[in-house]
Short mmCIF file of C-alpha atoms in Angstrom, two decimals:
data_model
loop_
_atom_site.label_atom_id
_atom_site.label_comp_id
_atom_site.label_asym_id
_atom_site.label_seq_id
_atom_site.Cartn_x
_atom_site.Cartn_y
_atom_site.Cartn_z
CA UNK I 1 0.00 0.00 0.00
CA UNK I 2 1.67 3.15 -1.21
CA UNK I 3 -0.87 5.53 -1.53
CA UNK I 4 -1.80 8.00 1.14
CA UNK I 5 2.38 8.31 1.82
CA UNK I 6 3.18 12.58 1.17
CA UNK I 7 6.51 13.88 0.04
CA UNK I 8 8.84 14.95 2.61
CA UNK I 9 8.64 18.59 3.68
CA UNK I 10 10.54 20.25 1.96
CA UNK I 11 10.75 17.98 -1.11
CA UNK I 12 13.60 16.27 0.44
CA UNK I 13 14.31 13.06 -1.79
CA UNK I 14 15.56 11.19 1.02
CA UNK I 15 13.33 11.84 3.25
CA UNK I 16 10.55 10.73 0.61
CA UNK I 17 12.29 7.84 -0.37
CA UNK I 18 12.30 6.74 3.42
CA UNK I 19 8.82 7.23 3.71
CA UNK I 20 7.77 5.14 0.75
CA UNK I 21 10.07 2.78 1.84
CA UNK I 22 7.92 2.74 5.43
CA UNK I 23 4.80 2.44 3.79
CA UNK I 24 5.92 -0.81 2.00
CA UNK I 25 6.49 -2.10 4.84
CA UNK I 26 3.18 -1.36 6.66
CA UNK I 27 1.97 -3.17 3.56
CA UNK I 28 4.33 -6.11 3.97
CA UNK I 29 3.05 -6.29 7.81
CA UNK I 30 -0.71 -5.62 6.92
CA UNK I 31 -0.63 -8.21 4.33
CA UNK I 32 1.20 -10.87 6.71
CA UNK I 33 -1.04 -10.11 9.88
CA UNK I 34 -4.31 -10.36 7.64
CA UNK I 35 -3.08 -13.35 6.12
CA UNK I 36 -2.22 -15.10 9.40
CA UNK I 37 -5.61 -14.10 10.62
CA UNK I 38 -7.19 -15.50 7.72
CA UNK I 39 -5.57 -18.81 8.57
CA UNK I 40 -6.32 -18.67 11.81
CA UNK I 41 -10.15 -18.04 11.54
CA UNK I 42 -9.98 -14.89 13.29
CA UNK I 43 -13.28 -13.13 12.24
CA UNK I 44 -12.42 -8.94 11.39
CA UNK I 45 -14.82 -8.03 14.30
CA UNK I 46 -13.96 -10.41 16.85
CA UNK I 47 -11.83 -8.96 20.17
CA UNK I 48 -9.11 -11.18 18.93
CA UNK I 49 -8.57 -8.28 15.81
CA UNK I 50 -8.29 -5.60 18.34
CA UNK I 51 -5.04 -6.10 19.17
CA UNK I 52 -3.93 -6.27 15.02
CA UNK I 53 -5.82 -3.50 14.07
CA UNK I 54 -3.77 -1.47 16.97
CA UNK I 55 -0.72 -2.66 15.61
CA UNK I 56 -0.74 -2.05 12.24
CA UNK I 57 -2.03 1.28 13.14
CA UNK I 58 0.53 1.84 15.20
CA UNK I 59 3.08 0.95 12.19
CA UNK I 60 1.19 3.04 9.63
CA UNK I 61 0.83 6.58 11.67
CA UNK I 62 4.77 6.98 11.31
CA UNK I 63 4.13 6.97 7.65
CA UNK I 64 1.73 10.40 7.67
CA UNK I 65 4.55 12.35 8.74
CA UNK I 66 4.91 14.32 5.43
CA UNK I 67 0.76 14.18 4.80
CA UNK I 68 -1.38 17.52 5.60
CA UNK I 69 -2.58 17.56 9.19
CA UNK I 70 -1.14 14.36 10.10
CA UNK I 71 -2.74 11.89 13.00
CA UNK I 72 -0.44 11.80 15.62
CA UNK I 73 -1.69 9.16 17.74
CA UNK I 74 -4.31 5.97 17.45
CA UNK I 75 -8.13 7.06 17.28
CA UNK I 76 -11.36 7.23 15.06
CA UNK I 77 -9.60 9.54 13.04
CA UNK I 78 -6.61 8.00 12.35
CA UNK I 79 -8.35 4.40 11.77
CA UNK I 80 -10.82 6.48 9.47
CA UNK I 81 -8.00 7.63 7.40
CA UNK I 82 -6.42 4.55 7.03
CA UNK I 83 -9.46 3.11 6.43
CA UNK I 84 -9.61 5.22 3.56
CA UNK I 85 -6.45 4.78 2.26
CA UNK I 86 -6.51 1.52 2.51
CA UNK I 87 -10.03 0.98 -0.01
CA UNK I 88 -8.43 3.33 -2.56
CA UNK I 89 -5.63 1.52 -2.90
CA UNK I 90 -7.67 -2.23 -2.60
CA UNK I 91 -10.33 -1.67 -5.34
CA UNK I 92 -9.75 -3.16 -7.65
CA UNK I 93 -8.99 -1.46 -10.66
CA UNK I 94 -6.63 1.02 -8.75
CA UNK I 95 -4.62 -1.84 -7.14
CA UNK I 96 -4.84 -2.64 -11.16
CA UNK I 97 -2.79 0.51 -12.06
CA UNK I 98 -0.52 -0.13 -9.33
CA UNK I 99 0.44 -3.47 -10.56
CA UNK I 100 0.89 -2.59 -14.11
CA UNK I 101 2.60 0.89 -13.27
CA UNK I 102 4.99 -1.81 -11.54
CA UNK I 103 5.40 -3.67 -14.24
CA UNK I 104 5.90 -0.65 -16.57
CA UNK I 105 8.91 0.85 -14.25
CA UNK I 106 10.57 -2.36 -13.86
CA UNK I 107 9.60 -2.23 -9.64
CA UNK I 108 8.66 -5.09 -7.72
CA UNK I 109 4.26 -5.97 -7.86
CA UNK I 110 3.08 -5.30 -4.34
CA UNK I 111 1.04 -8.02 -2.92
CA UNK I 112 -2.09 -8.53 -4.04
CA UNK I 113 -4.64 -7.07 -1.51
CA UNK I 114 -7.80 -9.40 -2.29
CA UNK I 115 -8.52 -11.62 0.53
CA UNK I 116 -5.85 -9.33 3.26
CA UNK I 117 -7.04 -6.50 1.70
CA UNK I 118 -10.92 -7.17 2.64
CA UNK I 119 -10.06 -8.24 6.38
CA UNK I 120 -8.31 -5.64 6.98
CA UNK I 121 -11.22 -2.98 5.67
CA UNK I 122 -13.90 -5.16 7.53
CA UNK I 123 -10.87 -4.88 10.72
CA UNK I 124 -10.66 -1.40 10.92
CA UNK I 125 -14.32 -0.88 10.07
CA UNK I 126 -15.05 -2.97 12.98
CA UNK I 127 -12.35 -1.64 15.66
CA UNK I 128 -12.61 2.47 14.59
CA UNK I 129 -12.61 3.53 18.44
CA UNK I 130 -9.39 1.35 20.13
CA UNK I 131 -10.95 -1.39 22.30
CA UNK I 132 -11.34 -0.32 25.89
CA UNK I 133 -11.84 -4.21 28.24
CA UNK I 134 -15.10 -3.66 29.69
CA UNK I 135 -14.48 -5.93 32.70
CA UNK I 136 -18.36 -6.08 33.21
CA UNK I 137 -18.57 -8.23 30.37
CA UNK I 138 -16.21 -10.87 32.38
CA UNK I 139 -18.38 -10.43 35.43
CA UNK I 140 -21.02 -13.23 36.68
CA UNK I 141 -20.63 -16.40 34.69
CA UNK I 142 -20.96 -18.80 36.98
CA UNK I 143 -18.13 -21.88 36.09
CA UNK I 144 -20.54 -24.86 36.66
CA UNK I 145 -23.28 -23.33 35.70
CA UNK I 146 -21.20 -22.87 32.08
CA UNK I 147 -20.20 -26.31 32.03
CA UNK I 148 -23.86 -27.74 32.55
CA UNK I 149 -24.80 -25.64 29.61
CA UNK I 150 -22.01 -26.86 27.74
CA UNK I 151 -23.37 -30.33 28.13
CA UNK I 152 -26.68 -29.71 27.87
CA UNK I 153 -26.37 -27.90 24.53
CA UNK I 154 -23.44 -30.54 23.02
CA UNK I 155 -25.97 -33.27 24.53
CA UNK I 156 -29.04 -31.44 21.93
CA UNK I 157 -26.90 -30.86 19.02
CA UNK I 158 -25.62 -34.22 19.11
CA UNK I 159 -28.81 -35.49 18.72
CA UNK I 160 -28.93 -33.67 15.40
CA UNK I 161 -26.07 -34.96 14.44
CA UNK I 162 -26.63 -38.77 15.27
CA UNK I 163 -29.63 -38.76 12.77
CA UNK I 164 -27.63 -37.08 10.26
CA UNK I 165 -27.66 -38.99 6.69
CA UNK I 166 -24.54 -39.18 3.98
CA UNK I 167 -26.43 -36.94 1.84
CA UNK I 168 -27.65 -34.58 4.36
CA UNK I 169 -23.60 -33.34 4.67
CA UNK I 170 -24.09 -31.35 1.36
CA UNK I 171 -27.67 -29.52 2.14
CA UNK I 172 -27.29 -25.94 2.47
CA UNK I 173 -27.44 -24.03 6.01
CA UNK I 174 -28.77 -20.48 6.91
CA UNK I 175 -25.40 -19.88 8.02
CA UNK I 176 -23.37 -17.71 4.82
CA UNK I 177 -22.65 -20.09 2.43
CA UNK I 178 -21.55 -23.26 4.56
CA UNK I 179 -23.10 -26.51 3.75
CA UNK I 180 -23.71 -28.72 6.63
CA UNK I 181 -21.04 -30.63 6.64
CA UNK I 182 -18.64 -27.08 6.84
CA UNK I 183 -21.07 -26.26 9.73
CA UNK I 184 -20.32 -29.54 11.28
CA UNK I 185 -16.01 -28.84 11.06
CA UNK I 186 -17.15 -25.08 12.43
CA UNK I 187 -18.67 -26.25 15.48
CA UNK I 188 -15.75 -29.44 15.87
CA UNK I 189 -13.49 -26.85 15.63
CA UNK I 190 -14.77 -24.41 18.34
CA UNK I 191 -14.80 -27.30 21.24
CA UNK I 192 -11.38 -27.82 20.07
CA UNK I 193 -10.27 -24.52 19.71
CA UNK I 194 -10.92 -23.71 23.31
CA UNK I 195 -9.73 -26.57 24.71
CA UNK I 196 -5.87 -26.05 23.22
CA UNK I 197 -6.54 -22.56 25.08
CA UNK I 198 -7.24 -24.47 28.07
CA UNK I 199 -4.33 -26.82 27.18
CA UNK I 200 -2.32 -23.70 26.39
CA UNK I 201 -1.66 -24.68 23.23
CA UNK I 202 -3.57 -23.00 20.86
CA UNK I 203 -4.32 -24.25 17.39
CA UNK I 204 -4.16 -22.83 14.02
CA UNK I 205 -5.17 -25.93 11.56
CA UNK I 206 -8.83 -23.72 11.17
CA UNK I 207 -8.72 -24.84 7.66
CA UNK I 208 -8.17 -28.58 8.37
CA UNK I 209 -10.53 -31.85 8.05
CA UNK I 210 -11.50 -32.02 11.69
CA UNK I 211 -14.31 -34.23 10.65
CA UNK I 212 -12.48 -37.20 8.56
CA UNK I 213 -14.80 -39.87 7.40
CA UNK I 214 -17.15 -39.96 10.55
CA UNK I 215 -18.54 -36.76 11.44
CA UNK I 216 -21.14 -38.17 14.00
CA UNK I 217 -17.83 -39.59 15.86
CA UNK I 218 -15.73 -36.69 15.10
CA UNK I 219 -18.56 -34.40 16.94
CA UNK I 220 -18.91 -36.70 19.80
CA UNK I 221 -15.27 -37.15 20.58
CA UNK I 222 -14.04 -33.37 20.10
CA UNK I 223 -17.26 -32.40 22.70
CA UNK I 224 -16.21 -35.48 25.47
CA UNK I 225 -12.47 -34.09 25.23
CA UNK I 226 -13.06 -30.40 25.21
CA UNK I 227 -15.01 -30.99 28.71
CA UNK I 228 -12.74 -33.55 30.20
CA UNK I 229 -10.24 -30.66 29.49
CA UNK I 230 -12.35 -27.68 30.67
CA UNK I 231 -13.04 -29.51 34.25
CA UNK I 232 -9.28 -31.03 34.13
CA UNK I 233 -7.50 -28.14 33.83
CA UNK I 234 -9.34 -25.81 36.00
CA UNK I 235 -10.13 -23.64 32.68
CA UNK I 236 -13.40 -22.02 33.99
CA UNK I 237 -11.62 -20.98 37.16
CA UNK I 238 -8.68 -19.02 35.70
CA UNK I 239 -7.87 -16.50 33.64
CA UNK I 240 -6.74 -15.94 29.52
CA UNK I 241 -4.85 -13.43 28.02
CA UNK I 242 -3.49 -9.85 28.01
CA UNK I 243 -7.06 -8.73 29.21
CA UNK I 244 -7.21 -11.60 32.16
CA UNK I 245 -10.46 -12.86 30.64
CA UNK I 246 -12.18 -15.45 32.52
CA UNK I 247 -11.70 -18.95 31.01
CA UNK I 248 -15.37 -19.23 31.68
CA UNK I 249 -15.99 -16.77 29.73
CA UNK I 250 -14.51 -18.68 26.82
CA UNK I 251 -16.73 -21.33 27.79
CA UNK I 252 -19.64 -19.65 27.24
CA UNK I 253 -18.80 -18.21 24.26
CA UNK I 254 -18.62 -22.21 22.40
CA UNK I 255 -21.97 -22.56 24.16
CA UNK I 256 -23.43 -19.28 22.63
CA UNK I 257 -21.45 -20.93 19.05
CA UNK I 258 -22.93 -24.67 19.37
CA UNK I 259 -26.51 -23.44 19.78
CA UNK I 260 -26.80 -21.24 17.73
CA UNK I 261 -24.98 -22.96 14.58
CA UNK I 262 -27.32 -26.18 16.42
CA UNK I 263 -30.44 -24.21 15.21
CA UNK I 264 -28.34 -23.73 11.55
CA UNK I 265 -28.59 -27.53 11.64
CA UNK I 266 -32.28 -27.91 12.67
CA UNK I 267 -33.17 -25.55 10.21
CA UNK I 268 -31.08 -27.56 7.21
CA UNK I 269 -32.36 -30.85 7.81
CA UNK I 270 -36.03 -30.09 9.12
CA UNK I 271 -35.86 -31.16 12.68
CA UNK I 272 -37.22 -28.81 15.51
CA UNK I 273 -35.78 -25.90 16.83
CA UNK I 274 -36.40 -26.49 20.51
CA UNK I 275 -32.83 -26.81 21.56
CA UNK I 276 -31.94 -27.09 25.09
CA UNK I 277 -34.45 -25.82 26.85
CA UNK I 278 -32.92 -25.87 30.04
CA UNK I 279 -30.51 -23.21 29.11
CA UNK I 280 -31.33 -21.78 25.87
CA UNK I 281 -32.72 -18.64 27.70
CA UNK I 282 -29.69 -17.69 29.89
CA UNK I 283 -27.21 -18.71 26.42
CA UNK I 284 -29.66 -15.73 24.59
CA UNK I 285 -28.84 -13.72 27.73
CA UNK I 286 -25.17 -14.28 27.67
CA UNK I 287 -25.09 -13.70 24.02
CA UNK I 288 -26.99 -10.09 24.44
CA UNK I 289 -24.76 -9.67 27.44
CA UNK I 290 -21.03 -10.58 25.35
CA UNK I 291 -21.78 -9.11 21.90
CA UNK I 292 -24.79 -6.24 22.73
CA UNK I 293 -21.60 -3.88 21.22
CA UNK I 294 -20.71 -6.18 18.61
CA UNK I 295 -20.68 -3.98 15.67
CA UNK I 296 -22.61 -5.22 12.47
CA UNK I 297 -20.49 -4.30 9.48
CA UNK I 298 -19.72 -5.46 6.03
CA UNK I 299 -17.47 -8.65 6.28
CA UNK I 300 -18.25 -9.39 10.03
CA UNK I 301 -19.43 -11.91 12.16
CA UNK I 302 -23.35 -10.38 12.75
CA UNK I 303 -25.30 -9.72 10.46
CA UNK I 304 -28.39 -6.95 11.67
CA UNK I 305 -30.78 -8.25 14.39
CA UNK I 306 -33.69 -10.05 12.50
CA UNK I 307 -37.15 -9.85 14.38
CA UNK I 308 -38.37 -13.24 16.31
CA UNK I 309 -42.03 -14.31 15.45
CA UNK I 310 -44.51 -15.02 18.38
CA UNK I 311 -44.00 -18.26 19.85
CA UNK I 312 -40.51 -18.51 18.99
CA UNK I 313 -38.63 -20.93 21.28
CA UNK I 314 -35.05 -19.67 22.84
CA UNK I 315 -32.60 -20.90 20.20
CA UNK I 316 -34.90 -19.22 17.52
CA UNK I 317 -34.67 -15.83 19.24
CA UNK I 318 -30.29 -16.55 19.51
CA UNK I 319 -30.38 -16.97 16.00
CA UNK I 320 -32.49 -14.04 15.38
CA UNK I 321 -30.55 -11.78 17.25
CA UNK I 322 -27.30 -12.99 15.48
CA UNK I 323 -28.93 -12.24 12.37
CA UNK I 324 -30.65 -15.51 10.94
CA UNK I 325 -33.85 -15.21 9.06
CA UNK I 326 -36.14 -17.22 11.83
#
């Protein structure tokens, strides 16, 4: 990304030379970190892009030295203007130019912006105002309580999945484009996910088979292990992190994940949507509670709330307020 870089003051050619040298490599490091959060399944508005979006704009403000009225420090209106910056120079037929203007000088192509280049938008579109830890959110989750609902919830789902036929794997899901077997590696890949966090060892195969050729045993398994290693290692009594979240809070959050991609399911193959019962209202609760500020923007996680008809059990209204079509 070279665009949005002035000329020194002054016109001084070194000086300009260094700062288009800088900018290259904020685009090296915005590339690379969008890249590895790609891999990693790191959604653009999840709190685990906070702490990218502050460091690449922490890279990229040295660069607006030789710009008029320059941002000085991180804030909405720095993040705006790199925002800005940063869709001029990814659509497409300017990062076009670029890359033949490249070619034409005999200078190396940047790197194409595409997938990085769309993360990174929906990032910063999601994290304008730097995140401030709102320790209420951490505040009142009860650890067993968490791991009953954990149970409860993989003990519905499963059900889904047990009567789950060879050809239902390829139906279609309310959930973007996945079909249901994707939906099925999703949700494998969650109680997984957050048990290597308990293990403290945290994966990154989020593109891998985590189903194989047995996705009834794949669930099953990957749900029995995550909670022998939740209550094993003491996860919902301690603490995660640069923010000391609660690992209970974690917990919750694969809940909130397997009922509410658990309704996806019900809703491909036909079966009811009375999911847990037990705890389906206090999982809609925790979900208003943890994502209330979640910010609905191109690219993200949520899409808008969706209204609930009347008589609309608990796991409907979860996946109405995460933006399913109930």
């Amino acid at each position: 990304m070279t665009a949005g870089t002035g000329t020194a003051p002054g016109g001084d050619p070194a000086a300009t030379a260094e700062a288009e040298a800088g900018a290259r490599r904020v685009a090296a490091l915005m590339h690379t970190r969008a890249e590895t959060a790609l891999a990693d399944g790191v959604a653009p508005d999840s709190p685990a892009a906070a702490p990218v979006v502050a460091e690449l704009v922490a890279a990229w403000l040295p660069t607006q030295a030789g710009t008029p009225s320059p941002p000085t420090e991180d804030g909405p209106a720095a993040r705006a203007r790199l925002l800005e910056q940063l869709e001029a120079v990814a659509e497409p037929l300017v990062e076009r130019y670029w890359r033949l203007l490249c070619t034409v000088t005999g200078r190396p192509a940047p790197p194409r912006w595409e997938a990085a280049g769309a993360w990174t938008a929906a990032a910063l579109r999601a994290h304008l105002t730097p995140v401030e830890v709102d320790r209420g959110a951490f505040a009142g989750t009860d650890p067993e309580r968490v791991l009953y609902a954990y149970e409860r919830v993989v003990g519905a789902v499963g059900g889904l999945v047990a009567g789950l036929r060879p050809a239902d794997l390829a139906r279609p899901t309310p959930c973007g484009a996945w079909t249901v077997r994707e939906l099925l590696d999703h949700m494998v890949w969650e109680s997984l996910m957050v048990a290597s966090i308990a293990e403290g060892t945290p994966r990154t195969d989020h593109t891998a088979d985590h189903l194989g050729d047995d996705p009834r045993t794949a669930f099953e398994e990957s749900a029995r292990d995550a909670l022998a290693v939740f209550r094993s290692s003491g996860m919902t009594v301690r603490t995660f992190g640069p923010h000391q979240a609660p690992g209970a809070l974690f917990v919750q959050q694969v809940v909130i994940e397997l009922l509410a991609h658990g309704w996806d399911l019900a809703r491909a193959i036909g079966a009811p949507t009375v999911l847990a019962p037990e705890v389906a209202e206090e999982t809609l609760a925790a979900a208003r509670r943890l994502y209330g500020a979640a910010p609905r923007t191109e690219g993200g996680s949520f899409a808008p709330e969706r209204p609930a008809p009347p008589g609309a059990t608990a796991a409907d209204r979860l996946a109405a307020y995460l933006g399913r079509a109930v």
